[in-house]
Coordinates of C-alpha atoms in Angstrom, one line a residue:
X1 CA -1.1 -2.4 -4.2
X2 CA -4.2 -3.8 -6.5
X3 CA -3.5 -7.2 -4.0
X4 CA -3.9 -5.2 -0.6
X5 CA -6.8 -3.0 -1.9
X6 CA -8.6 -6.5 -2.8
X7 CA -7.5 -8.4 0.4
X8 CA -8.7 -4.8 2.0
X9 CA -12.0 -4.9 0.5
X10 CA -12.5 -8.6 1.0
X11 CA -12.1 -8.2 4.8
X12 CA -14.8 -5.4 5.0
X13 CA -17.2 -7.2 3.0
X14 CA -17.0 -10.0 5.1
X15 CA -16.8 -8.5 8.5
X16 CA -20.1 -5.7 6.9
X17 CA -21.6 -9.5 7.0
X18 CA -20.8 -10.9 10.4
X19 CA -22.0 -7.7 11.6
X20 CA -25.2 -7.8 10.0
X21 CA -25.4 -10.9 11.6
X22 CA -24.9 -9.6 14.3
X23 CA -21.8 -12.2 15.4
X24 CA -18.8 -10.1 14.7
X25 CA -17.1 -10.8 18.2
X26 CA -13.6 -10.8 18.5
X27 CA -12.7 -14.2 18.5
X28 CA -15.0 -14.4 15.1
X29 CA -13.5 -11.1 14.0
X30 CA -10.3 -12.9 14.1
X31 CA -11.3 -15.8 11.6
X32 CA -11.5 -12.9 9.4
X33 CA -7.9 -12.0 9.8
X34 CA -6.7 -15.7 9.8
X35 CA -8.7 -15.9 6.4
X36 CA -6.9 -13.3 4.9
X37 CA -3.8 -14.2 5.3
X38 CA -4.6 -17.4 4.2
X39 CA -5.5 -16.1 1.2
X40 CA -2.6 -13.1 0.9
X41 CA -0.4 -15.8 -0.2
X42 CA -3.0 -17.6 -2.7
X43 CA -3.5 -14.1 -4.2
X44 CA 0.2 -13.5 -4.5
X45 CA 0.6 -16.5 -6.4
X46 CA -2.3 -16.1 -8.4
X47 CA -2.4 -12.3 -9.1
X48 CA -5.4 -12.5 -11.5
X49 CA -7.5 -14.4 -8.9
X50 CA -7.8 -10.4 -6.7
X51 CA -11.4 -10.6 -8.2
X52 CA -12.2 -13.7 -6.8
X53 CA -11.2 -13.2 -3.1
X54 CA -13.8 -11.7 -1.3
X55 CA -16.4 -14.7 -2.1
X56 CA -13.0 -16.9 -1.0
X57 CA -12.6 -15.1 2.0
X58 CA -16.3 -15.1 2.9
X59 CA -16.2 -19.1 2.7
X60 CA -13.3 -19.5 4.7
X61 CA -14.8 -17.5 7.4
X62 CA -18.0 -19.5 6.9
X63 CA -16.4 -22.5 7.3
X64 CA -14.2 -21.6 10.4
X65 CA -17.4 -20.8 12.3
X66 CA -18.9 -24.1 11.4
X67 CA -16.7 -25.5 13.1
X68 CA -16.4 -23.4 16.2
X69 CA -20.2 -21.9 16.5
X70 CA -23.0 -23.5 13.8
X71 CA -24.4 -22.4 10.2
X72 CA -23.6 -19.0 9.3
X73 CA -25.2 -16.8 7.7
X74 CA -28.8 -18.6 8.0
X75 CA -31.0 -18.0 5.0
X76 CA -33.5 -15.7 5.5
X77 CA -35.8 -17.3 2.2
X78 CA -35.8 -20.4 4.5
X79 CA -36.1 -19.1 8.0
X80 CA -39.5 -20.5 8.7
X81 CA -39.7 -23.8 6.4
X82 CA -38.2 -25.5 9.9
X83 CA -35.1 -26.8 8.1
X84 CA -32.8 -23.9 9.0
X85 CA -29.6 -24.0 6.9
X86 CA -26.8 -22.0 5.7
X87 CA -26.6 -19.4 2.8
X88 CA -24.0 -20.4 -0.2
X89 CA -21.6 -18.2 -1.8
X90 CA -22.5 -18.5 -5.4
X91 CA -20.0 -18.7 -7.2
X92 CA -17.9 -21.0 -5.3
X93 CA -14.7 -19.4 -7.7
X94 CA -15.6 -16.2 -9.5
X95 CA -16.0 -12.4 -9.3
X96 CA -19.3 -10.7 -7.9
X97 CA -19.8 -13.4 -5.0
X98 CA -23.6 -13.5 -3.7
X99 CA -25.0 -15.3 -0.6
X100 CA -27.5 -18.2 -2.3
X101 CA -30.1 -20.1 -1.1
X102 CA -29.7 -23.5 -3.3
X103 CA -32.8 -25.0 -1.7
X104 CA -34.9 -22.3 -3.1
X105 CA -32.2 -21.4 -6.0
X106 CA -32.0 -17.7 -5.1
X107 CA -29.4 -15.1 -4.9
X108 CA -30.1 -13.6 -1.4
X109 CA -27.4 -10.7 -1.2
X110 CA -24.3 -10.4 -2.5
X111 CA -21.2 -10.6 -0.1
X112 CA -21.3 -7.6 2.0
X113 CA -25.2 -6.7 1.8
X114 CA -26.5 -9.3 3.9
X115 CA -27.7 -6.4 6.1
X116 CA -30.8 -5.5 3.5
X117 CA -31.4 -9.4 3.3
X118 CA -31.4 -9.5 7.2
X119 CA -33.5 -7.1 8.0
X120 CA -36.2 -6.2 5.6

């Protein structure tokens, strides 16, 4: 149960994000759902890594739309230096994942807020 309540959680932090964003369209919204069964089994194997999922998740997603539609999320800190670029999840593998700018060395949201970093 503890492993579908974190896989659970993970996908609504994730998808709070994207729509935030404003780019939760289906086709994105189902990167979210490829993600976490990706990482169902990771997290089955590796029960104490639950914590660590949503940041997980949240890079895979980020990743999959690189590929498929640009930089996401863009970091607000950033937004008019003229070198757009992507937020980070900070840390890469650990509990309490944020969205960080590295350029500027700031933790921006963490994973699931990006709404008060987005529009403030």
């Amino acid at each position: 149960m503890e492993l579908e309540q974190a896989l659970h959680a993970a996908r609504a932090l994730v998808l709070a994000d994207l729509t935030a964003g404003r780019v939760a369209e289906p086709d994105i919204v189902s990167l979210v759902e490829d993600a976490v069964a990706a990482r169902r089994w990771w997290v089955e194997q590796w029960p104490e890594g639950a914590a660590f999922v949503a940041g997980l998740i949240a890079q895979d997603v980020q990743d999959a739309l690189l590929e498929r539609h640009g930089r996401w999320p863009l970091c607000p800190v950033c937004v008019h230096s003229g070198d757009p670029h992507a937020l980070e999840v900070e840390p890469e593998l650990g509990p309490d994942p944020h969205w960080a700018c590295t350029k500027q060395a700031v933790l921006v949201a963490p994973v699931g807020h990006l709404s008060s970093a987005l529009h403030d």
